[in-house]
Short mmCIF file of C-alpha atoms in Angstrom, two decimals:
data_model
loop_
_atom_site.label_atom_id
_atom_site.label_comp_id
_atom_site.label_asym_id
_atom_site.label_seq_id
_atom_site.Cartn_x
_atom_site.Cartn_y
_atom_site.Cartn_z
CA UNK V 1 -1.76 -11.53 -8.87
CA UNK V 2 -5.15 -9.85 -9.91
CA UNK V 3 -7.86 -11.45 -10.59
CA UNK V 4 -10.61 -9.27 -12.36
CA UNK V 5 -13.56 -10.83 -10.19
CA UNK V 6 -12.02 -9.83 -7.03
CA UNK V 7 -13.56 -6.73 -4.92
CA UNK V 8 -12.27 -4.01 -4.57
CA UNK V 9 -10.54 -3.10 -1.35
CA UNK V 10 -12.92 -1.69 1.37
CA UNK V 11 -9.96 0.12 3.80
CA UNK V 12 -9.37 2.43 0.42
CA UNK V 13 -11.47 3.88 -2.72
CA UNK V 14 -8.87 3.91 -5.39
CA UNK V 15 -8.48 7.30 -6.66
CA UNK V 16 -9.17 6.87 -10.59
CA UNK V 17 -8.94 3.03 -12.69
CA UNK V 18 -7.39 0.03 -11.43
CA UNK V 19 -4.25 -0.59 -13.16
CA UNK V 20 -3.64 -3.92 -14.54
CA UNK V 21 -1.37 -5.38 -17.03
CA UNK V 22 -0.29 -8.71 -19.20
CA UNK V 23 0.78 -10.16 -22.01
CA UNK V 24 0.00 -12.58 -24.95
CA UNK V 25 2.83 -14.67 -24.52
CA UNK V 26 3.63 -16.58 -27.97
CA UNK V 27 6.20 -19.19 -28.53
CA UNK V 28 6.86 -21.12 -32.22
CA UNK V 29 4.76 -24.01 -32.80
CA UNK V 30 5.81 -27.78 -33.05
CA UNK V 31 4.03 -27.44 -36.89
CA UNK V 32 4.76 -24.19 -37.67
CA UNK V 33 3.20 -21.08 -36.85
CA UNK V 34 3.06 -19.66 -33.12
CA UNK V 35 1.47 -21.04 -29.91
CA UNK V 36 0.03 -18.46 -27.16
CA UNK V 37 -0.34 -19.28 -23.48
CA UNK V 38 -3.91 -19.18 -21.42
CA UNK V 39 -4.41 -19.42 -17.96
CA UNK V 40 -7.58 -20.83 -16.07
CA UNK V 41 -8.78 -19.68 -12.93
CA UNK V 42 -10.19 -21.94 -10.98
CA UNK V 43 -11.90 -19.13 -8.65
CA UNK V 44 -14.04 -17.92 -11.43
CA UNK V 45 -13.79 -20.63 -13.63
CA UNK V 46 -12.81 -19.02 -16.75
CA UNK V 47 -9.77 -18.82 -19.66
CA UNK V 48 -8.21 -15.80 -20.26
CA UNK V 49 -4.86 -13.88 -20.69
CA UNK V 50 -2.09 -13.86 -17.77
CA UNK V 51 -2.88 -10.60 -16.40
CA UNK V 52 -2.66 -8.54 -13.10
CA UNK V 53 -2.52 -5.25 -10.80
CA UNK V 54 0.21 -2.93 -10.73
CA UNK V 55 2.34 -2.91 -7.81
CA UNK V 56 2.71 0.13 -6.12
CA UNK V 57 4.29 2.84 -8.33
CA UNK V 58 5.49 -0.04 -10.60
CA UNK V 59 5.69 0.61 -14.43
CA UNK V 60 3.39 -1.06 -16.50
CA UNK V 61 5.19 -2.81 -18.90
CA UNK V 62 7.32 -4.16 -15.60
CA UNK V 63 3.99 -5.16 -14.27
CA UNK V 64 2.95 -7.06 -17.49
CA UNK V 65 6.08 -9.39 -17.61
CA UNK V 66 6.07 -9.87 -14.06
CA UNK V 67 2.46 -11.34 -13.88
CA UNK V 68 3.14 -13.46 -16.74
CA UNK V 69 6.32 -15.30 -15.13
CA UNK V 70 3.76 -15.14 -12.00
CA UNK V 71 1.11 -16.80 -13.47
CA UNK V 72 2.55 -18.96 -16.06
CA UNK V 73 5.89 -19.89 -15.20
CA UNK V 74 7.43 -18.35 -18.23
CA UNK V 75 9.81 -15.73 -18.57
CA UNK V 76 9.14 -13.79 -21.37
CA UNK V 77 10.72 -10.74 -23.36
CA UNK V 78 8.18 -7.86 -24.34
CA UNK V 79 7.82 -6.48 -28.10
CA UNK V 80 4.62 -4.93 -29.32
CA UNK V 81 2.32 -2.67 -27.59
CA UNK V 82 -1.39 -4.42 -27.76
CA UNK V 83 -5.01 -2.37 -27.34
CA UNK V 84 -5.39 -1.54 -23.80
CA UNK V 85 -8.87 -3.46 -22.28
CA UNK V 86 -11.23 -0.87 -20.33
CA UNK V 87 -14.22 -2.57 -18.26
CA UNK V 88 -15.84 -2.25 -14.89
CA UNK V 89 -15.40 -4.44 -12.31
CA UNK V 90 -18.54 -4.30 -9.56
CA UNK V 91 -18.56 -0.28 -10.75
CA UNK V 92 -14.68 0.18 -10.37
CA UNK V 93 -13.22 1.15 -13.85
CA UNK V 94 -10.19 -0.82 -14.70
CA UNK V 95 -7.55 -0.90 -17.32
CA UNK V 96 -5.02 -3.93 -18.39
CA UNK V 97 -2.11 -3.11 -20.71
CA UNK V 98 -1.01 -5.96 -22.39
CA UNK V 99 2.09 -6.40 -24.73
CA UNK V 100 2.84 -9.38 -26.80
CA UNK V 101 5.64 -11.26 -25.72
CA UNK V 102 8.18 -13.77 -26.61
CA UNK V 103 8.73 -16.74 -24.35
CA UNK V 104 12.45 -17.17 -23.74
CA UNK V 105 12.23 -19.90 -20.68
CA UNK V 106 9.80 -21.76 -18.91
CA UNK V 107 10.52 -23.23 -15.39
CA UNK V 108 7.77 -26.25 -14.61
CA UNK V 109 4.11 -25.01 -14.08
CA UNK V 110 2.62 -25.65 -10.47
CA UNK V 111 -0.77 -25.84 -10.11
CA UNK V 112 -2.20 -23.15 -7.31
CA UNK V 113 -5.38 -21.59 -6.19
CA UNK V 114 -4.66 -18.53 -8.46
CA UNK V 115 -4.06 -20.37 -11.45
CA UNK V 116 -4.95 -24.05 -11.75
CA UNK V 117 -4.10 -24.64 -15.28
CA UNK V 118 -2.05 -23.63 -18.60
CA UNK V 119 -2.83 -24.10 -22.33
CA UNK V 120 -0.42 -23.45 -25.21
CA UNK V 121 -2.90 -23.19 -28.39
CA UNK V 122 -2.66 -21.13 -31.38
CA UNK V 123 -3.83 -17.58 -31.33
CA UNK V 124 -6.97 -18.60 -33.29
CA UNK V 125 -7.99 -21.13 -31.12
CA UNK V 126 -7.15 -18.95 -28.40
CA UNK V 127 -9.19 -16.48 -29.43
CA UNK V 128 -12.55 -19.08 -29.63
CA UNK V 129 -11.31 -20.50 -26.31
CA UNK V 130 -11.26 -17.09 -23.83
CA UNK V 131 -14.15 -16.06 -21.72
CA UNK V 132 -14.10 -12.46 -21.98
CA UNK V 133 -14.88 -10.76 -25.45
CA UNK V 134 -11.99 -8.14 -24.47
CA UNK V 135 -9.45 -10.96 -24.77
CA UNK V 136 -10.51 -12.28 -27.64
CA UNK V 137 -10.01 -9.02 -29.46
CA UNK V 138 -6.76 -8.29 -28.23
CA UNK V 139 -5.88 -12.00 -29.23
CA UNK V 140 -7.58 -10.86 -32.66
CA UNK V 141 -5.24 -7.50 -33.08
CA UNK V 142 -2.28 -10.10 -32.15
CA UNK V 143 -2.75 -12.44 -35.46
CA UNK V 144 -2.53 -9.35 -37.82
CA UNK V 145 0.82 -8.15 -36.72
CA UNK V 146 4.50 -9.18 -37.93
CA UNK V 147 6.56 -11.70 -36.96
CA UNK V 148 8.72 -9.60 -34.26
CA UNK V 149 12.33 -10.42 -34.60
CA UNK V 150 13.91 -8.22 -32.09
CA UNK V 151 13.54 -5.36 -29.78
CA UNK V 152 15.73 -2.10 -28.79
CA UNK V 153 14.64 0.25 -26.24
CA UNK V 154 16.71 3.67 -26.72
CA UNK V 155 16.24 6.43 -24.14
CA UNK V 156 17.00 9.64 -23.83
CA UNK V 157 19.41 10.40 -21.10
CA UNK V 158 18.31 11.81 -18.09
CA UNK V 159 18.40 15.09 -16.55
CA UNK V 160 21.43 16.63 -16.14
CA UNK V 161 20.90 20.20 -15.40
CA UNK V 162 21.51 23.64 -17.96
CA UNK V 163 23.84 23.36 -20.48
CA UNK V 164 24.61 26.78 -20.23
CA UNK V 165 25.65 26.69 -16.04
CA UNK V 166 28.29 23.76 -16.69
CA UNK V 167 31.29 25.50 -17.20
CA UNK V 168 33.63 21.87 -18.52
CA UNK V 169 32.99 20.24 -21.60
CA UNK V 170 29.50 19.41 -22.73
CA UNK V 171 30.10 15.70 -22.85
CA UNK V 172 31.14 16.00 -19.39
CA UNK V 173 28.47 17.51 -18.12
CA UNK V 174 27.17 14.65 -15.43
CA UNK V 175 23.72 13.58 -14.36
CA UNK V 176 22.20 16.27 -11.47
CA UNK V 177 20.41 14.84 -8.43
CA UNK V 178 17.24 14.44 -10.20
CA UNK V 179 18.45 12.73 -13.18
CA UNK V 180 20.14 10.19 -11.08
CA UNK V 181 16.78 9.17 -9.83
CA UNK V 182 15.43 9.11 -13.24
CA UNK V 183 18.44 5.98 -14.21
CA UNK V 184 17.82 4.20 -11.06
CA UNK V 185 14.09 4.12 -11.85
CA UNK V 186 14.37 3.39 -15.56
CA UNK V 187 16.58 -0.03 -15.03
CA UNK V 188 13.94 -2.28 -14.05
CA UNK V 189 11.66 -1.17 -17.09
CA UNK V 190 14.44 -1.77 -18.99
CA UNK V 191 16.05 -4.85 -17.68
CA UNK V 192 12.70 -6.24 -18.73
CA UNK V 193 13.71 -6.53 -22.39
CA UNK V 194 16.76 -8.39 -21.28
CA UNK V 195 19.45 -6.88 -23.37
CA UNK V 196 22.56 -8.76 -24.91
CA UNK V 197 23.79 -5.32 -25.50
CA UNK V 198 23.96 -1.89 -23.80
CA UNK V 199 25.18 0.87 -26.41
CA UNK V 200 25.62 4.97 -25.33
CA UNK V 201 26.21 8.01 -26.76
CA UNK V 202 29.90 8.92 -25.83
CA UNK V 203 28.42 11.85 -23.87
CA UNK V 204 28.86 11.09 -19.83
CA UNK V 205 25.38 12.04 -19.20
CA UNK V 206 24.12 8.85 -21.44
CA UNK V 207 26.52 6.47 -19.85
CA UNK V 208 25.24 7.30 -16.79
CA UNK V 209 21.55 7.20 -17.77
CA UNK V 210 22.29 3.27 -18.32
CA UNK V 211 24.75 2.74 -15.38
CA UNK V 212 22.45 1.23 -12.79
CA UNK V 213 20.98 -0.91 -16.19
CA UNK V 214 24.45 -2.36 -16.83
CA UNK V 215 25.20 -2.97 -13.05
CA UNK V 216 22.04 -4.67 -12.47
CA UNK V 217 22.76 -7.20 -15.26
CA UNK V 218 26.03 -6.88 -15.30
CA UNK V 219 26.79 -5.39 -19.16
CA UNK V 220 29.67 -3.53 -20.16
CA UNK V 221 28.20 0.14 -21.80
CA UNK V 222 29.79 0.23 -25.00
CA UNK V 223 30.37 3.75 -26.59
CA UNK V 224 29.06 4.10 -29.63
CA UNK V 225 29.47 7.69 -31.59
CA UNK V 226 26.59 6.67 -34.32
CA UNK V 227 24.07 7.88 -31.29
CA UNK V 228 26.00 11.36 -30.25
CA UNK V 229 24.69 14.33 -31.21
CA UNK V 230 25.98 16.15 -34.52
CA UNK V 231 29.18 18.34 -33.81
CA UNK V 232 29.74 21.73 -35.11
CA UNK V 233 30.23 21.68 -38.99
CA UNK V 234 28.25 18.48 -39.07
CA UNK V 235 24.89 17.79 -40.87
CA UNK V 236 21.83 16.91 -38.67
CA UNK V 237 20.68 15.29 -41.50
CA UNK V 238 23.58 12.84 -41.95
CA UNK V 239 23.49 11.98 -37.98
CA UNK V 240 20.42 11.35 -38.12
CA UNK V 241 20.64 8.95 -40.79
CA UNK V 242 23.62 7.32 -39.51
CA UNK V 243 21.58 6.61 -36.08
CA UNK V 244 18.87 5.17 -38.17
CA UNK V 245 20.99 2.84 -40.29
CA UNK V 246 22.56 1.23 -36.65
CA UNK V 247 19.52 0.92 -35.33
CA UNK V 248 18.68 -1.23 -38.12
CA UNK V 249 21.74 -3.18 -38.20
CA UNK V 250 22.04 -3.73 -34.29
CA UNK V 251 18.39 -5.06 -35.17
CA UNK V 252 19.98 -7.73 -37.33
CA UNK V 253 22.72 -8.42 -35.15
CA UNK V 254 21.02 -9.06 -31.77
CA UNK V 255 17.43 -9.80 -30.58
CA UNK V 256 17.50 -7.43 -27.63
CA UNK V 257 19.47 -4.15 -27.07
CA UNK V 258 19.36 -1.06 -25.39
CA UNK V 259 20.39 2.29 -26.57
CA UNK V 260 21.05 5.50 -24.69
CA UNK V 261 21.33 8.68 -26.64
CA UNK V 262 20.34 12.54 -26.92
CA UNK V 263 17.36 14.67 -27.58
CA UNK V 264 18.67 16.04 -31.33
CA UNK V 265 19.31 12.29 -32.31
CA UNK V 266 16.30 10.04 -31.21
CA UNK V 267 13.34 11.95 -32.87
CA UNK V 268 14.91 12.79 -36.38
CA UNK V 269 16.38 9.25 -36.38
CA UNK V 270 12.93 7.37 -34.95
CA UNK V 271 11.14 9.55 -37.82
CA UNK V 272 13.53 8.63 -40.65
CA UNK V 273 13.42 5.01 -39.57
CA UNK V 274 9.58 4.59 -38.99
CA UNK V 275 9.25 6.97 -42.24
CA UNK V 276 5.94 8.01 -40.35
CA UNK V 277 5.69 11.82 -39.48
CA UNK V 278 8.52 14.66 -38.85
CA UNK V 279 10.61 14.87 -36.11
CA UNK V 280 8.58 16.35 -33.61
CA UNK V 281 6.03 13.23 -33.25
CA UNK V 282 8.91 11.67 -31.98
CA UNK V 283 9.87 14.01 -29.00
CA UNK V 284 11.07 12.06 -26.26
CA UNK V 285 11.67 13.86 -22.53
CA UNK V 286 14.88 13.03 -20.91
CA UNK V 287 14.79 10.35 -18.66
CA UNK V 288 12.08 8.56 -20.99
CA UNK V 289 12.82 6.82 -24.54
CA UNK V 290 11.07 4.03 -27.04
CA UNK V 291 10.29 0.75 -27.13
CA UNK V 292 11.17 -0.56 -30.61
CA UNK V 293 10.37 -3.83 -32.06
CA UNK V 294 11.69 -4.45 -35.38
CA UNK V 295 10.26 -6.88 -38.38
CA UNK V 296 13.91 -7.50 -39.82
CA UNK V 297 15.44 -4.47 -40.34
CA UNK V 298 12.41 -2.77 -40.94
CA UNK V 299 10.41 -1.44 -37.88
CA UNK V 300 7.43 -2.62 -36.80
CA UNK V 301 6.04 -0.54 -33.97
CA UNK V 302 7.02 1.79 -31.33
CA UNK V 303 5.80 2.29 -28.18
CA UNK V 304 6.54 5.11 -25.30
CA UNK V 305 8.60 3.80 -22.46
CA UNK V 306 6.08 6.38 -20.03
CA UNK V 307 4.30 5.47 -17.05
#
């Protein structure tokens, strides 16, 4: 785990900022309200948010929950995106991503030379309590957003060659070398929402996109047609809305899901949904897709599942 006193290491000049990431981890209060967690580091002596360094060629978000089970003991499910920190650490730039995050479980904290101590306060308090002024604004941006009551990360699927050189059926049209990569690599971002659900697009290249997902925590991918993309004679406008209204109501349903679909669905459906902007602020490449956390049915942010 990082620790943002530590030097920087002398066998290699990192090429550009140190990449860190964390998490305000929140859980409901015994009076009402919300509780967030703290850690104190007995190396530096100081309260702050659970926080660390990428792994190598690790995603960020990955990263964040990681070093928050690391560091706290809890295992925790990501919703919102939170301001990114930027400092400099003995004239190495650094940035830490943090999320805010739900605590699901907590196995029993043990006391090491990392982290020495936990404290479960609210987010006011917390934000008195931290060291660092950076924390204490992030803690700050944290208060002023809704109560998150679940999350759905839809995706894109992933590449799967030219249309126009498969010579079957569209929705047959498989995943090319490439695009296999792309699932295998996406799984562990997204296993970090922990889904009760996996829905696709009926097209083969989505079910695909979320195969090594589904394997790795052992889902069933569960066709849904509300996600494909409009047939001939059919109005964009109408799938668009019907993606929009199941997004909604798997938002009601469950806590955590995960939806794969296609490229003419997710941005006029995101944009409908969020009713922020047209369409084409809500691009998404293949092989990439959308953290949503919802307020209800309503949603409540988005952020880009990117490295």
């Amino acid at each position: 785990m990082a620790q943002s006193g530590e030097a920087p290491d002398d066998r290699l000049a990192p090429v550009g900022p140190i990449r860190a990431a964390g998490g305000v981890v929140w859980r409901p209060g015994a009076r009402g309200g919300v509780e967030v967690c703290l850690v104190h580091r007995p190396r530096y002596d100081d309260w702050s948010l659970p926080k660390g360094k990428l792994d190598a060629r690790e995603h960020p978000l990955a990263a964040a929950v990681r070093e928050v089970q690391e560091e706290t003991g809890v295992h925790a499910r990501p919703q919102l995106r939170l301001p990114s920190v930027r400092y400099r650490r003995e004239g190495q730039p650094k940035v830490v991503d943090f999320w805010s995050m739900r605590a699901l479980s907590t196995v029993r904290f043990t006391a090491n030379s990392e982290v020495d101590r936990i404290r479960w306060v609210s987010p006011e308090t917390a934000a008195r309590v931290v060291t660092y002024p950076h924390d204490a604004r992030v803690l700050r941006h944290f208060t002023g957003l809704p109560h998150v009551t679940a999350v759905i990360a839809v995706v894109r699927h992933a590449l799967a060659g030219k249309r126009g050189t498969w010579t079957g059926p569209d929705d047959a049209r498989p995943l090319d070398q490439a695009g296999r990569a792309q699932a295998r690599s996406l799984a562990p971002v997204l296993a970090q929402v922990r889904p009760e659900l996996i829905r696709s697009a009926s097209a083969r290249r989505c079910t695909q996109t979320v195969e090594p997902l589904a394997a790795r925590l052992d889902l069933p991918i569960e066709i849904d047609s509300a996600f494909d993309e409009p047939k001939p004679g059919q109005d964009p406008a109408d799938v668009a809305i019907s993606a929009a209204t199941r997004l909604a109501e798997l938002a009601i349903e469950c806590e955590a899901v995960v939806v794969s679909s296609q490229g003419k669905v997710i941005p006029p459906a995101l944009a409908r949904l969020s009713g922020l902007g047209s369409a084409k602020a809500w691009v998404t490449p293949k092989g990439t897709g959308w953290l949503l956390a919802f307020a209800g049915r309503h949603l409540a942010g988005a952020d880009r599942l990117t490295d």
